[in-house]
Amino acid sequence: MPKKYKIPSNVEAEKTVLGSLLCNKDVLHIVMSNLVEDDFSGVEPRNQLVFRAMAQLYDQKTQIDVQTVHAQLVNLKTDGEVGSPEYLMTLIDSVVSLNPDEVEHYMRIIKDQAVLRKLLKKFNDLEGEYAEGEIQNVSDFLEKASNEISEVVKKRSVGDFKTAGDVAKSVEAKILEMSEQSDNSGVTGVTTGYRRLDKLTHGWQKDDLIIVAARPAMGKTALSMNFVYNAASKGNVPVAFFSLEMSAEAVMKRFLAMVSYVPHDDLQTGNLRDPKSRVKLNDAVNKLANCPLYIDDTPNSTLGDIVAKCTKLKSAHPDLGLIVVDYLGKVTMSNKPGKNDSRQQEVSYISGAFKTLARQLHVPVILICQLNRNVEKTDSKVPMLSDLRESGSIEQDADQVILLHRKDYYTNMGQKVGNGGKGNWTNNKFGKQVEAQAQQPEQDGPQAPDLGLGAEANASVMHILLAKNRSGQVGTSVLIFSKSYSKFDDPTLETEQKIMDYEKQMGDSVGF
């Protein structure tokens, strides 16, 4: 550490704490639980040596007093450096008060000085890394620096317990505040936009990491975009959407199909011969233009890039309500290959970093993930938490995990599901002849209920499985997925009941 400035320290506070340990066993546990040898500055080297001896006596469950500490210094062959027992007596003379609260005050001083020393050293290390040209990616460097500095600052906390009374009063105030703002919907966070899912989650909550996971082409990107639009339009909060696979233009076409109910294929080909389609498209453009929605389509975004952009957006829009990242598999730690030992370790770090981001910004983060192939080896094809791809830490870090299941995803590929593939919810995509047959009543089972959206919507039932919910109940809900529009809607209560009855008869019930 450079000597151009005075090393942060408070030798008198160190002496006071050490002296308290020699004559007041009531402060022993709190001091030993919060301080380590490195917290003592070394400006007075004898303080570090005395604390080392005390810590070893504490570990050995031996009484700490002048005699035992001096004996331990002799055993450590450091008594010559500390000097005769007279120095231990001067420590006792330094005690200002034996009150544990007073001792805790001096502990905080020691801890603060230790944190300052470590911060200065960290800044010096970062400056050295820059000077030596070791920075490959600025965003990654900033993310690493931010995390390392945060770890140092965390060590400042001493005696930060909160009494049950203080916490209870704080929670009561928040509950009363929510009660006054309540619209009886039960939503205390940003609305998901869907009736039953809001009932289970109470909306997307601040500080939460939400995982939305499914097999490829199941509809997870489409659902995440519906969450984005619902939060921005119905929740009226700014939303950040990171699209790591599609360009902003491709994303916007999906949004326009969703809002206008003009088929996505028509928007792709410019097939807008019907004047009504042009009107609906223009209305959708105006609605989206008025939404506080921010899209980032930078390919191969690193974790540092995303964190930096979210922090900047939060600074510009303090009411930022939701961050959605599509998807985890495309997020890397650095553009430099081989930086991490394995992709599993990398994913573990990334998921933890997104949870930290949610807590630091007080904004819910939705992270889209893929499920592994194990789900396809089961008869029902219903996903489980164990099917999360690449890392078990994803499940551990997440506050909520939402798994998606759509039976027709498999039956449209000719796969048997559960009851042998009967009860397909949608017209098969492989041809009109199959489509016509699907419209005929089944001879060996009940007819699937009409979803009420017409053939153009190419609609099917999507099961939303809330498999983990740290703050509430788990459960299952259903949404109607109009694939032509990339649109998800709540079924009517009548249709929802018909779906449940039909699945029960077919033995296809999905849930926990």
Short mmCIF file of C-alpha atoms in Angstrom, two decimals:
data_model
loop_
_atom_site.label_atom_id
_atom_site.label_comp_id
_atom_site.label_asym_id
_atom_site.label_seq_id
_atom_site.Cartn_x
_atom_site.Cartn_y
_atom_site.Cartn_z
CA MET A 1 0.00 0.00 0.00
CA PRO A 2 1.47 3.42 -0.92
CA LYS A 3 2.77 5.52 1.99
CA LYS A 4 1.61 8.86 0.54
CA TYR A 5 -1.25 8.90 3.04
CA LYS A 6 -1.69 7.93 6.65
CA ILE A 7 -2.91 4.36 7.08
CA PRO A 8 -6.49 4.46 8.45
CA SER A 9 -6.36 3.33 12.07
CA ASN A 10 -7.49 4.11 15.61
CA VAL A 11 -4.99 2.61 18.03
CA GLU A 12 -6.84 3.89 21.11
CA ALA A 13 -10.06 2.13 20.05
CA GLU A 14 -8.06 -1.07 19.56
CA LYS A 15 -6.58 -0.77 23.06
CA THR A 16 -10.02 -0.13 24.58
CA VAL A 17 -11.52 -3.27 23.02
CA LEU A 18 -8.54 -5.43 23.99
CA GLY A 19 -8.63 -4.08 27.54
CA SER A 20 -12.37 -4.84 27.77
CA LEU A 21 -11.67 -8.43 26.79
CA LEU A 22 -9.19 -8.73 29.67
CA CYS A 23 -11.64 -7.61 32.34
CA ASN A 24 -15.19 -8.22 31.10
CA LYS A 25 -16.18 -11.69 29.93
CA ASP A 26 -19.66 -10.38 28.96
CA VAL A 27 -18.21 -8.78 25.80
CA LEU A 28 -16.15 -11.80 24.83
CA HIS A 29 -18.57 -13.47 22.42
CA ILE A 30 -19.63 -10.36 20.54
CA VAL A 31 -16.04 -9.18 20.02
CA MET A 32 -14.76 -12.58 18.91
CA SER A 33 -17.76 -13.03 16.58
CA ASN A 34 -17.19 -9.72 14.80
CA LEU A 35 -13.46 -8.96 14.78
CA VAL A 36 -10.51 -10.79 13.24
CA GLU A 37 -6.80 -10.16 13.53
CA ASP A 38 -6.63 -8.22 10.26
CA ASP A 39 -9.12 -5.69 11.64
CA PHE A 40 -6.30 -4.41 13.86
CA SER A 41 -4.23 -1.94 11.88
CA GLY A 42 -0.67 -2.98 12.66
CA VAL A 43 0.21 0.64 13.42
CA GLU A 44 0.67 -0.71 16.94
CA PRO A 45 1.84 -4.27 16.08
CA ARG A 46 1.44 -5.45 19.69
CA ASN A 47 -2.36 -5.11 19.38
CA GLN A 48 -2.50 -7.68 16.58
CA LEU A 49 -0.33 -10.12 18.55
CA VAL A 50 -2.41 -9.74 21.71
CA PHE A 51 -5.64 -10.31 19.80
CA ARG A 52 -4.13 -13.38 18.11
CA ALA A 53 -3.35 -14.86 21.53
CA MET A 54 -6.83 -14.01 22.81
CA ALA A 55 -8.53 -15.56 19.75
CA GLN A 56 -6.62 -18.81 20.25
CA LEU A 57 -7.56 -18.92 23.94
CA TYR A 58 -11.18 -18.29 22.95
CA ASP A 59 -11.09 -21.19 20.47
CA GLN A 60 -9.62 -23.38 23.22
CA LYS A 61 -12.42 -22.27 25.58
CA THR A 62 -9.79 -20.97 28.00
CA GLN A 63 -10.40 -18.02 30.30
CA ILE A 64 -8.95 -14.75 29.04
CA ASP A 65 -7.06 -12.59 31.54
CA VAL A 66 -3.61 -11.03 31.91
CA GLN A 67 -1.96 -14.27 33.05
CA THR A 68 -3.45 -16.57 30.38
CA VAL A 69 -2.83 -14.10 27.55
CA HIS A 70 0.80 -13.60 28.60
CA ALA A 71 1.29 -17.37 28.81
CA GLN A 72 -0.16 -17.77 25.32
CA LEU A 73 2.17 -15.05 23.99
CA VAL A 74 5.07 -17.04 25.44
CA ASN A 75 3.80 -20.18 23.70
CA LEU A 76 3.58 -18.26 20.43
CA LYS A 77 7.11 -16.91 21.04
CA THR A 78 5.80 -13.38 20.58
CA ASP A 79 6.11 -12.27 24.20
CA GLY A 80 9.36 -10.54 23.36
CA GLU A 81 7.62 -8.40 20.75
CA VAL A 82 4.76 -7.52 23.08
CA GLY A 83 7.03 -7.02 26.03
CA SER A 84 6.37 -7.73 29.67
CA PRO A 85 2.84 -8.09 31.11
CA GLU A 86 2.92 -4.34 31.78
CA TYR A 87 1.60 -3.71 28.23
CA LEU A 88 -1.42 -5.87 29.03
CA MET A 89 -2.02 -3.73 32.11
CA THR A 90 -1.90 -0.57 29.99
CA LEU A 91 -4.67 -2.09 27.86
CA ILE A 92 -6.84 -2.44 30.96
CA ASP A 93 -6.09 1.20 31.82
CA SER A 94 -7.39 2.17 28.35
CA VAL A 95 -10.88 0.86 29.09
CA VAL A 96 -13.36 3.72 29.04
CA SER A 97 -16.44 1.68 29.99
CA LEU A 98 -17.36 -1.95 30.57
CA ASN A 99 -20.82 -1.37 29.10
CA PRO A 100 -21.22 -3.78 26.13
CA ASP A 101 -22.86 -1.00 24.08
CA GLU A 102 -19.79 1.18 24.57
CA VAL A 103 -17.48 -1.67 23.60
CA GLU A 104 -19.60 -2.21 20.47
CA HIS A 105 -19.10 1.48 19.61
CA TYR A 106 -15.32 1.04 19.65
CA MET A 107 -15.64 -2.18 17.66
CA ARG A 108 -17.42 -0.21 14.92
CA ILE A 109 -14.55 2.28 14.87
CA ILE A 110 -12.03 -0.56 14.43
CA LYS A 111 -14.18 -2.15 11.74
CA ASP A 112 -14.62 1.14 9.86
CA GLN A 113 -10.87 1.75 9.81
CA ALA A 114 -10.25 -1.81 8.63
CA VAL A 115 -12.75 -1.37 5.78
CA LEU A 116 -11.08 1.90 4.76
CA ARG A 117 -7.69 0.17 4.66
CA LYS A 118 -9.06 -2.68 2.55
CA LEU A 119 -10.85 -0.28 0.20
CA LEU A 120 -7.68 1.72 -0.35
CA LYS A 121 -5.76 -1.48 -1.03
CA LYS A 122 -8.48 -2.64 -3.45
CA PHE A 123 -8.36 0.67 -5.30
CA ASN A 124 -4.60 0.37 -5.48
CA ASP A 125 -4.89 -3.19 -6.86
CA LEU A 126 -7.41 -2.06 -9.48
CA GLU A 127 -5.13 0.81 -10.48
CA GLY A 128 -2.27 -1.67 -10.82
CA GLU A 129 -4.39 -3.98 -12.96
CA TYR A 130 -5.20 -1.06 -15.25
CA ALA A 131 -1.58 0.08 -15.40
CA GLU A 132 -0.42 -3.39 -16.38
CA GLY A 133 -2.97 -3.55 -19.21
CA GLU A 134 -4.82 -6.57 -17.84
CA ILE A 135 -8.30 -5.22 -18.65
CA GLN A 136 -9.78 -7.22 -21.54
CA ASN A 137 -13.36 -6.00 -21.23
CA VAL A 138 -14.31 -2.73 -19.52
CA SER A 139 -17.82 -3.88 -18.53
CA ASP A 140 -16.47 -7.06 -16.95
CA PHE A 141 -13.76 -5.07 -15.18
CA LEU A 142 -16.34 -2.67 -13.74
CA GLU A 143 -18.60 -5.54 -12.66
CA LYS A 144 -15.69 -7.32 -10.98
CA ALA A 145 -14.55 -4.11 -9.26
CA SER A 146 -18.08 -3.35 -8.08
CA ASN A 147 -18.50 -6.86 -6.63
CA GLU A 148 -15.12 -6.79 -4.89
CA ILE A 149 -15.80 -3.38 -3.38
CA SER A 150 -19.25 -4.52 -2.24
CA GLU A 151 -17.68 -7.54 -0.53
CA VAL A 152 -15.30 -5.25 1.37
CA VAL A 153 -18.09 -2.90 2.43
CA LYS A 154 -20.23 -5.80 3.68
CA LYS A 155 -17.55 -6.55 6.28
CA ARG A 156 -18.22 -3.20 7.94
CA SER A 157 -21.36 -4.51 9.63
CA VAL A 158 -20.99 -5.05 13.37
CA GLY A 159 -23.76 -5.85 15.82
CA ASP A 160 -26.45 -5.14 13.18
CA PHE A 161 -29.19 -7.26 14.71
CA LYS A 162 -32.64 -5.72 14.57
CA THR A 163 -35.01 -6.24 17.46
CA ALA A 164 -38.24 -8.09 16.79
CA GLY A 165 -40.15 -4.99 17.94
CA ASP A 166 -38.45 -2.70 15.41
CA VAL A 167 -38.96 -5.15 12.56
CA ALA A 168 -42.60 -5.77 13.54
CA LYS A 169 -43.39 -2.05 13.58
CA SER A 170 -41.70 -1.53 10.21
CA VAL A 171 -43.64 -4.41 8.66
CA GLU A 172 -46.89 -3.14 10.19
CA ALA A 173 -46.34 0.27 8.60
CA LYS A 174 -45.75 -1.29 5.20
CA ILE A 175 -48.83 -3.48 5.52
CA LEU A 176 -50.98 -0.49 6.45
CA GLU A 177 -49.53 1.48 3.55
CA MET A 178 -50.39 -1.36 1.15
CA SER A 179 -53.85 -1.59 2.70
CA GLU A 180 -54.51 2.07 1.96
CA GLN A 181 -53.34 1.65 -1.63
CA SER A 182 -55.09 -1.70 -2.14
CA ASP A 183 -57.56 -2.13 -4.98
CA ASN A 184 -58.63 -5.53 -3.60
CA SER A 185 -56.77 -7.30 -6.39
CA GLY A 186 -54.18 -8.73 -3.99
CA VAL A 187 -51.37 -7.43 -6.23
CA THR A 188 -48.63 -5.79 -4.18
CA GLY A 189 -45.95 -5.75 -6.88
CA VAL A 190 -45.92 -5.18 -10.63
CA THR A 191 -48.85 -7.00 -12.22
CA THR A 192 -48.16 -10.09 -14.33
CA GLY A 193 -51.24 -9.18 -16.33
CA TYR A 194 -52.92 -12.51 -15.59
CA ARG A 195 -55.63 -13.17 -13.04
CA ARG A 196 -54.62 -16.49 -11.50
CA LEU A 197 -50.87 -15.88 -11.76
CA ASP A 198 -51.32 -12.57 -9.94
CA LYS A 199 -53.24 -14.44 -7.26
CA LEU A 200 -50.32 -16.84 -6.74
CA THR A 201 -47.49 -14.31 -6.95
CA HIS A 202 -49.26 -11.07 -5.88
CA GLY A 203 -47.36 -9.57 -8.81
CA TRP A 204 -43.63 -9.34 -9.43
CA GLN A 205 -42.03 -8.29 -6.14
CA LYS A 206 -39.11 -5.92 -5.67
CA ASP A 207 -35.77 -7.66 -5.00
CA ASP A 208 -37.01 -10.96 -6.54
CA LEU A 209 -35.28 -13.08 -9.17
CA ILE A 210 -37.89 -14.92 -11.26
CA ILE A 211 -36.91 -17.80 -13.53
CA VAL A 212 -39.14 -18.63 -16.52
CA ALA A 213 -38.00 -21.94 -18.00
CA ALA A 214 -39.13 -24.23 -20.82
CA ARG A 215 -37.87 -26.30 -23.71
CA PRO A 216 -36.99 -24.45 -26.96
CA ALA A 217 -40.00 -23.24 -29.01
CA MET A 218 -42.38 -23.81 -26.11
CA GLY A 219 -43.27 -20.11 -25.96
CA LYS A 220 -41.07 -18.76 -23.16
CA THR A 221 -39.87 -15.73 -25.14
CA ALA A 222 -43.42 -14.90 -26.18
CA LEU A 223 -44.61 -15.16 -22.58
CA SER A 224 -41.76 -12.99 -21.31
CA MET A 225 -42.69 -10.33 -23.88
CA ASN A 226 -46.29 -10.46 -22.66
CA PHE A 227 -45.01 -9.92 -19.11
CA VAL A 228 -42.99 -6.95 -20.39
CA TYR A 229 -45.95 -5.34 -22.18
CA ASN A 230 -48.36 -5.97 -19.30
CA ALA A 231 -45.98 -4.34 -16.81
CA ALA A 232 -45.38 -1.32 -19.04
CA SER A 233 -49.00 -0.82 -20.16
CA LYS A 234 -51.11 -2.10 -17.24
CA GLY A 235 -48.56 -1.56 -14.47
CA ASN A 236 -47.43 1.75 -15.99
CA VAL A 237 -43.80 1.29 -14.95
CA PRO A 238 -40.61 1.51 -17.01
CA VAL A 239 -39.42 -1.92 -18.17
CA ALA A 240 -36.05 -3.05 -19.54
CA PHE A 241 -36.05 -5.94 -22.02
CA PHE A 242 -32.75 -7.51 -23.05
CA SER A 243 -33.09 -9.57 -26.24
CA LEU A 244 -29.88 -11.52 -26.77
CA GLU A 245 -31.20 -13.60 -29.68
CA MET A 246 -33.39 -11.27 -31.74
CA SER A 247 -32.87 -7.77 -33.10
CA ALA A 248 -34.97 -4.90 -31.80
CA GLU A 249 -36.85 -4.89 -35.11
CA ALA A 250 -37.72 -8.59 -34.81
CA VAL A 251 -38.78 -8.07 -31.21
CA MET A 252 -40.98 -5.14 -32.20
CA LYS A 253 -42.76 -7.18 -34.86
CA ARG A 254 -43.75 -9.64 -32.15
CA PHE A 255 -44.93 -6.83 -29.91
CA LEU A 256 -46.95 -5.36 -32.76
CA ALA A 257 -48.58 -8.73 -33.52
CA MET A 258 -49.37 -9.14 -29.83
CA VAL A 259 -50.99 -5.71 -29.47
CA SER A 260 -52.68 -5.43 -32.88
CA TYR A 261 -53.95 -9.03 -33.27
CA VAL A 262 -52.53 -8.99 -36.77
CA PRO A 263 -50.83 -12.37 -37.43
CA HIS A 264 -47.06 -12.26 -37.07
CA ASP A 265 -46.66 -13.95 -40.46
CA ASP A 266 -48.54 -11.07 -42.10
CA LEU A 267 -46.24 -8.54 -40.47
CA GLN A 268 -43.23 -10.55 -41.60
CA THR A 269 -44.38 -10.59 -45.23
CA GLY A 270 -46.07 -7.19 -45.32
CA ASN A 271 -49.40 -8.85 -46.15
CA LEU A 272 -51.64 -5.95 -45.06
CA ARG A 273 -54.11 -5.85 -47.96
CA ASP A 274 -57.00 -5.73 -45.54
CA PRO A 275 -57.49 -2.04 -44.57
CA LYS A 276 -58.50 -3.13 -41.06
CA SER A 277 -55.05 -4.66 -40.56
CA ARG A 278 -53.41 -1.32 -41.36
CA VAL A 279 -55.63 0.47 -38.86
CA LYS A 280 -54.94 -2.12 -36.16
CA LEU A 281 -51.20 -1.91 -36.88
CA ASN A 282 -51.20 1.88 -36.57
CA ASP A 283 -53.14 1.72 -33.29
CA ALA A 284 -50.62 -0.81 -31.95
CA VAL A 285 -47.70 1.43 -32.96
CA ASN A 286 -49.24 4.34 -31.05
CA LYS A 287 -49.85 2.18 -27.95
CA LEU A 288 -46.29 0.89 -27.92
CA ALA A 289 -44.89 4.36 -28.55
CA ASN A 290 -46.55 5.49 -25.33
CA CYS A 291 -45.21 2.55 -23.28
CA PRO A 292 -42.16 3.12 -21.03
CA LEU A 293 -40.45 0.13 -22.66
CA TYR A 294 -36.70 0.00 -23.28
CA ILE A 295 -35.19 -2.65 -25.56
CA ASP A 296 -31.54 -3.67 -25.74
CA ASP A 297 -30.64 -6.06 -28.56
CA THR A 298 -26.85 -6.12 -28.17
CA PRO A 299 -25.71 -9.62 -29.21
CA ASN A 300 -23.34 -11.55 -26.95
CA SER A 301 -23.96 -9.18 -24.04
CA THR A 302 -21.77 -9.84 -21.03
CA LEU A 303 -23.03 -9.81 -17.49
CA GLY A 304 -21.14 -6.58 -16.87
CA ASP A 305 -22.83 -4.91 -19.86
CA ILE A 306 -26.31 -5.81 -18.60
CA VAL A 307 -25.63 -4.77 -15.00
CA ALA A 308 -24.16 -1.43 -16.11
CA LYS A 309 -27.10 -0.66 -18.42
CA CYS A 310 -29.67 -1.58 -15.77
CA THR A 311 -27.92 0.60 -13.20
CA LYS A 312 -27.86 3.51 -15.63
CA LEU A 313 -31.54 3.05 -16.53
CA LYS A 314 -32.50 2.87 -12.84
CA SER A 315 -30.63 6.12 -12.26
CA ALA A 316 -32.54 7.80 -15.10
CA HIS A 317 -35.86 6.19 -14.13
CA PRO A 318 -36.03 5.58 -10.35
CA ASP A 319 -39.44 3.93 -10.79
CA LEU A 320 -37.99 1.18 -13.01
CA GLY A 321 -40.44 -1.67 -12.43
CA LEU A 322 -39.10 -4.76 -14.20
CA ILE A 323 -36.01 -6.16 -15.92
CA VAL A 324 -36.33 -9.12 -18.31
CA VAL A 325 -33.35 -10.96 -19.82
CA ASP A 326 -33.92 -13.35 -22.73
CA TYR A 327 -32.05 -15.54 -22.09
CA LEU A 328 -29.52 -16.93 -19.56
CA GLY A 329 -27.82 -19.21 -22.08
CA LYS A 330 -26.62 -16.21 -24.08
CA VAL A 331 -25.18 -14.27 -21.14
CA THR A 332 -21.43 -14.60 -20.69
CA MET A 333 -18.92 -13.38 -18.15
CA SER A 334 -16.55 -12.09 -20.79
CA ASN A 335 -15.89 -12.10 -24.53
CA LYS A 336 -12.65 -13.86 -23.69
CA PRO A 337 -13.21 -17.66 -23.95
CA GLY A 338 -12.01 -19.98 -21.27
CA LYS A 339 -12.03 -17.44 -18.48
CA ASN A 340 -14.06 -19.69 -16.19
CA ASP A 341 -13.31 -23.28 -15.31
CA SER A 342 -16.69 -24.47 -16.59
CA ARG A 343 -19.96 -23.18 -17.95
CA GLN A 344 -21.71 -24.55 -14.87
CA GLN A 345 -19.56 -22.36 -12.61
CA GLU A 346 -20.15 -19.42 -14.93
CA VAL A 347 -23.93 -19.91 -14.84
CA SER A 348 -23.81 -20.23 -11.07
CA TYR A 349 -22.06 -16.88 -10.80
CA ILE A 350 -24.37 -15.22 -13.34
CA SER A 351 -27.59 -16.33 -11.62
CA GLY A 352 -26.23 -15.11 -8.29
CA ALA A 353 -25.27 -11.79 -9.87
CA PHE A 354 -28.80 -11.28 -11.22
CA LYS A 355 -30.23 -11.96 -7.77
CA THR A 356 -27.81 -9.37 -6.36
CA LEU A 357 -28.84 -6.94 -9.10
CA ALA A 358 -32.52 -7.35 -8.17
CA ARG A 359 -31.75 -6.60 -4.51
CA GLN A 360 -29.42 -3.69 -5.19
CA LEU A 361 -31.81 -1.94 -7.58
CA HIS A 362 -34.99 -3.09 -5.76
CA VAL A 363 -36.39 -4.22 -9.11
CA PRO A 364 -37.76 -7.67 -9.99
CA VAL A 365 -35.62 -9.48 -12.57
CA ILE A 366 -37.10 -12.13 -14.87
CA LEU A 367 -34.46 -14.44 -16.33
CA ILE A 368 -35.47 -16.75 -19.19
CA CYS A 369 -33.85 -20.22 -19.12
CA GLN A 370 -33.94 -23.46 -21.04
CA LEU A 371 -34.82 -26.83 -19.56
CA ASN A 372 -32.66 -29.84 -20.28
CA ARG A 373 -33.79 -32.82 -22.35
CA ASN A 374 -34.71 -34.94 -19.33
CA VAL A 375 -38.25 -33.58 -19.40
CA GLU A 376 -38.79 -35.25 -22.79
CA LYS A 377 -37.92 -38.67 -21.40
CA THR A 378 -41.05 -38.77 -19.23
CA ASP A 379 -44.48 -39.92 -20.38
CA SER A 380 -46.25 -36.74 -19.31
CA LYS A 381 -43.54 -34.32 -20.52
CA VAL A 382 -44.40 -32.14 -17.52
CA PRO A 383 -41.23 -30.28 -16.36
CA MET A 384 -39.81 -30.28 -12.84
CA LEU A 385 -37.29 -28.10 -11.00
CA SER A 386 -34.62 -30.75 -11.55
CA ASP A 387 -34.92 -30.12 -15.31
CA LEU A 388 -33.34 -26.66 -15.04
CA ARG A 389 -30.35 -26.62 -17.34
CA GLU A 390 -26.66 -26.20 -16.46
CA SER A 391 -26.72 -25.36 -12.76
CA GLY A 392 -28.59 -26.20 -9.57
CA SER A 393 -27.69 -22.72 -8.33
CA ILE A 394 -30.39 -21.28 -10.61
CA GLU A 395 -33.05 -22.93 -8.46
CA GLN A 396 -31.23 -21.88 -5.30
CA ASP A 397 -30.88 -18.22 -6.29
CA ALA A 398 -34.43 -17.85 -7.64
CA ASP A 399 -37.28 -16.51 -5.54
CA GLN A 400 -39.77 -17.89 -8.04
CA VAL A 401 -39.46 -20.53 -10.74
CA ILE A 402 -42.10 -20.73 -13.47
CA LEU A 403 -42.08 -23.79 -15.74
CA LEU A 404 -44.07 -23.93 -18.98
CA HIS A 405 -45.88 -26.97 -20.37
CA ARG A 406 -47.88 -27.18 -23.58
CA LYS A 407 -49.14 -30.58 -24.66
CA ASP A 408 -49.60 -29.71 -28.33
CA TYR A 409 -45.88 -28.84 -28.55
CA TYR A 410 -45.27 -32.59 -28.42
CA THR A 411 -48.37 -33.94 -30.18
CA ASN A 412 -47.73 -31.64 -33.16
CA MET A 413 -44.41 -33.44 -33.57
CA GLY A 414 -46.14 -36.81 -33.50
CA GLN A 415 -45.07 -37.68 -29.96
CA LYS A 416 -47.36 -39.50 -27.56
CA VAL A 417 -48.08 -37.65 -24.34
CA GLY A 418 -49.70 -39.13 -21.27
CA ASN A 419 -52.87 -40.66 -22.65
CA GLY A 420 -51.39 -41.49 -26.04
CA GLY A 421 -51.73 -38.11 -27.67
CA LYS A 422 -55.53 -37.76 -27.52
CA GLY A 423 -57.08 -34.44 -26.73
CA ASN A 424 -54.89 -32.19 -28.87
CA TRP A 425 -55.67 -28.54 -28.11
CA THR A 426 -54.76 -27.10 -31.47
CA ASN A 427 -54.80 -27.87 -35.15
CA ASN A 428 -51.77 -29.90 -36.17
CA LYS A 429 -49.24 -27.78 -38.04
CA PHE A 430 -48.38 -30.46 -40.59
CA GLY A 431 -51.29 -29.94 -43.01
CA LYS A 432 -54.92 -29.17 -43.74
CA GLN A 433 -55.96 -32.81 -43.92
CA VAL A 434 -54.81 -33.42 -40.36
CA GLU A 435 -56.38 -30.12 -39.38
CA ALA A 436 -59.73 -31.15 -40.78
CA GLN A 437 -59.56 -34.45 -38.94
CA ALA A 438 -58.75 -32.67 -35.71
CA GLN A 439 -61.96 -30.71 -36.01
CA GLN A 440 -64.05 -33.87 -36.01
CA PRO A 441 -65.43 -35.09 -32.66
CA GLU A 442 -63.26 -37.82 -31.16
CA GLN A 443 -64.93 -41.19 -31.07
CA ASP A 444 -63.06 -42.55 -28.08
CA GLY A 445 -63.04 -39.59 -25.70
CA PRO A 446 -64.59 -36.24 -24.82
CA GLN A 447 -64.25 -33.35 -27.25
CA ALA A 448 -61.78 -30.63 -26.23
CA PRO A 449 -63.59 -27.37 -25.44
CA ASP A 450 -63.51 -24.53 -27.94
CA LEU A 451 -61.00 -21.92 -26.83
CA GLY A 452 -63.10 -19.24 -28.50
CA LEU A 453 -60.38 -17.43 -30.46
CA GLY A 454 -60.97 -18.74 -33.99
CA ALA A 455 -58.74 -20.75 -36.31
CA GLU A 456 -56.57 -17.76 -37.25
CA ALA A 457 -55.23 -17.47 -33.71
CA ASN A 458 -53.80 -21.03 -33.80
CA ALA A 459 -54.50 -21.16 -30.05
CA SER A 460 -53.54 -23.76 -27.48
CA VAL A 461 -53.48 -24.18 -23.72
CA MET A 462 -50.30 -23.26 -21.87
CA HIS A 463 -49.86 -24.54 -18.33
CA ILE A 464 -47.98 -22.13 -16.08
CA LEU A 465 -46.40 -24.12 -13.25
CA LEU A 466 -45.22 -21.97 -10.36
CA ALA A 467 -42.84 -24.61 -9.04
CA LYS A 468 -41.06 -22.43 -6.46
CA ASN A 469 -42.32 -19.39 -4.63
CA ARG A 470 -40.15 -18.26 -1.75
CA SER A 471 -42.76 -15.83 -0.46
CA GLY A 472 -45.98 -17.72 -1.04
CA GLN A 473 -47.76 -20.72 -2.42
CA VAL A 474 -46.95 -22.79 -5.48
CA GLY A 475 -49.58 -23.83 -7.96
CA THR A 476 -50.70 -24.10 -11.57
CA SER A 477 -52.65 -21.79 -13.84
CA VAL A 478 -53.59 -21.93 -17.51
CA LEU A 479 -53.30 -19.29 -20.22
CA ILE A 480 -54.50 -19.33 -23.81
CA PHE A 481 -51.54 -18.99 -26.16
CA SER A 482 -52.44 -17.51 -29.56
CA LYS A 483 -49.34 -18.50 -31.47
CA SER A 484 -50.21 -16.41 -34.54
CA TYR A 485 -50.06 -13.26 -32.41
CA SER A 486 -47.46 -14.33 -29.80
CA LYS A 487 -50.21 -13.40 -27.37
CA PHE A 488 -51.23 -14.88 -24.02
CA ASP A 489 -54.66 -14.29 -22.51
CA ASP A 490 -56.55 -15.39 -19.43
CA PRO A 491 -59.30 -17.87 -20.30
CA THR A 492 -62.78 -16.89 -19.21
CA LEU A 493 -63.82 -18.51 -15.94
CA GLU A 494 -66.21 -20.74 -17.90
CA THR A 495 -63.50 -21.82 -20.36
CA GLU A 496 -61.05 -22.39 -17.52
CA GLN A 497 -63.50 -24.72 -15.80
CA LYS A 498 -64.12 -26.60 -19.06
CA ILE A 499 -60.38 -27.05 -19.54
CA MET A 500 -59.99 -28.42 -16.01
CA ASP A 501 -62.94 -30.79 -16.46
CA TYR A 502 -61.67 -31.99 -19.82
CA GLU A 503 -58.14 -32.64 -18.57
CA LYS A 504 -59.51 -34.53 -15.58
CA GLN A 505 -61.53 -36.80 -17.89
CA MET A 506 -58.53 -37.35 -20.15
CA GLY A 507 -56.18 -38.00 -17.22
CA ASP A 508 -54.06 -35.02 -18.30
CA SER A 509 -54.29 -32.93 -15.14
CA VAL A 510 -51.10 -30.92 -14.63
CA GLY A 511 -50.16 -29.51 -11.25
CA PHE A 512 -48.63 -30.07 -7.85
#
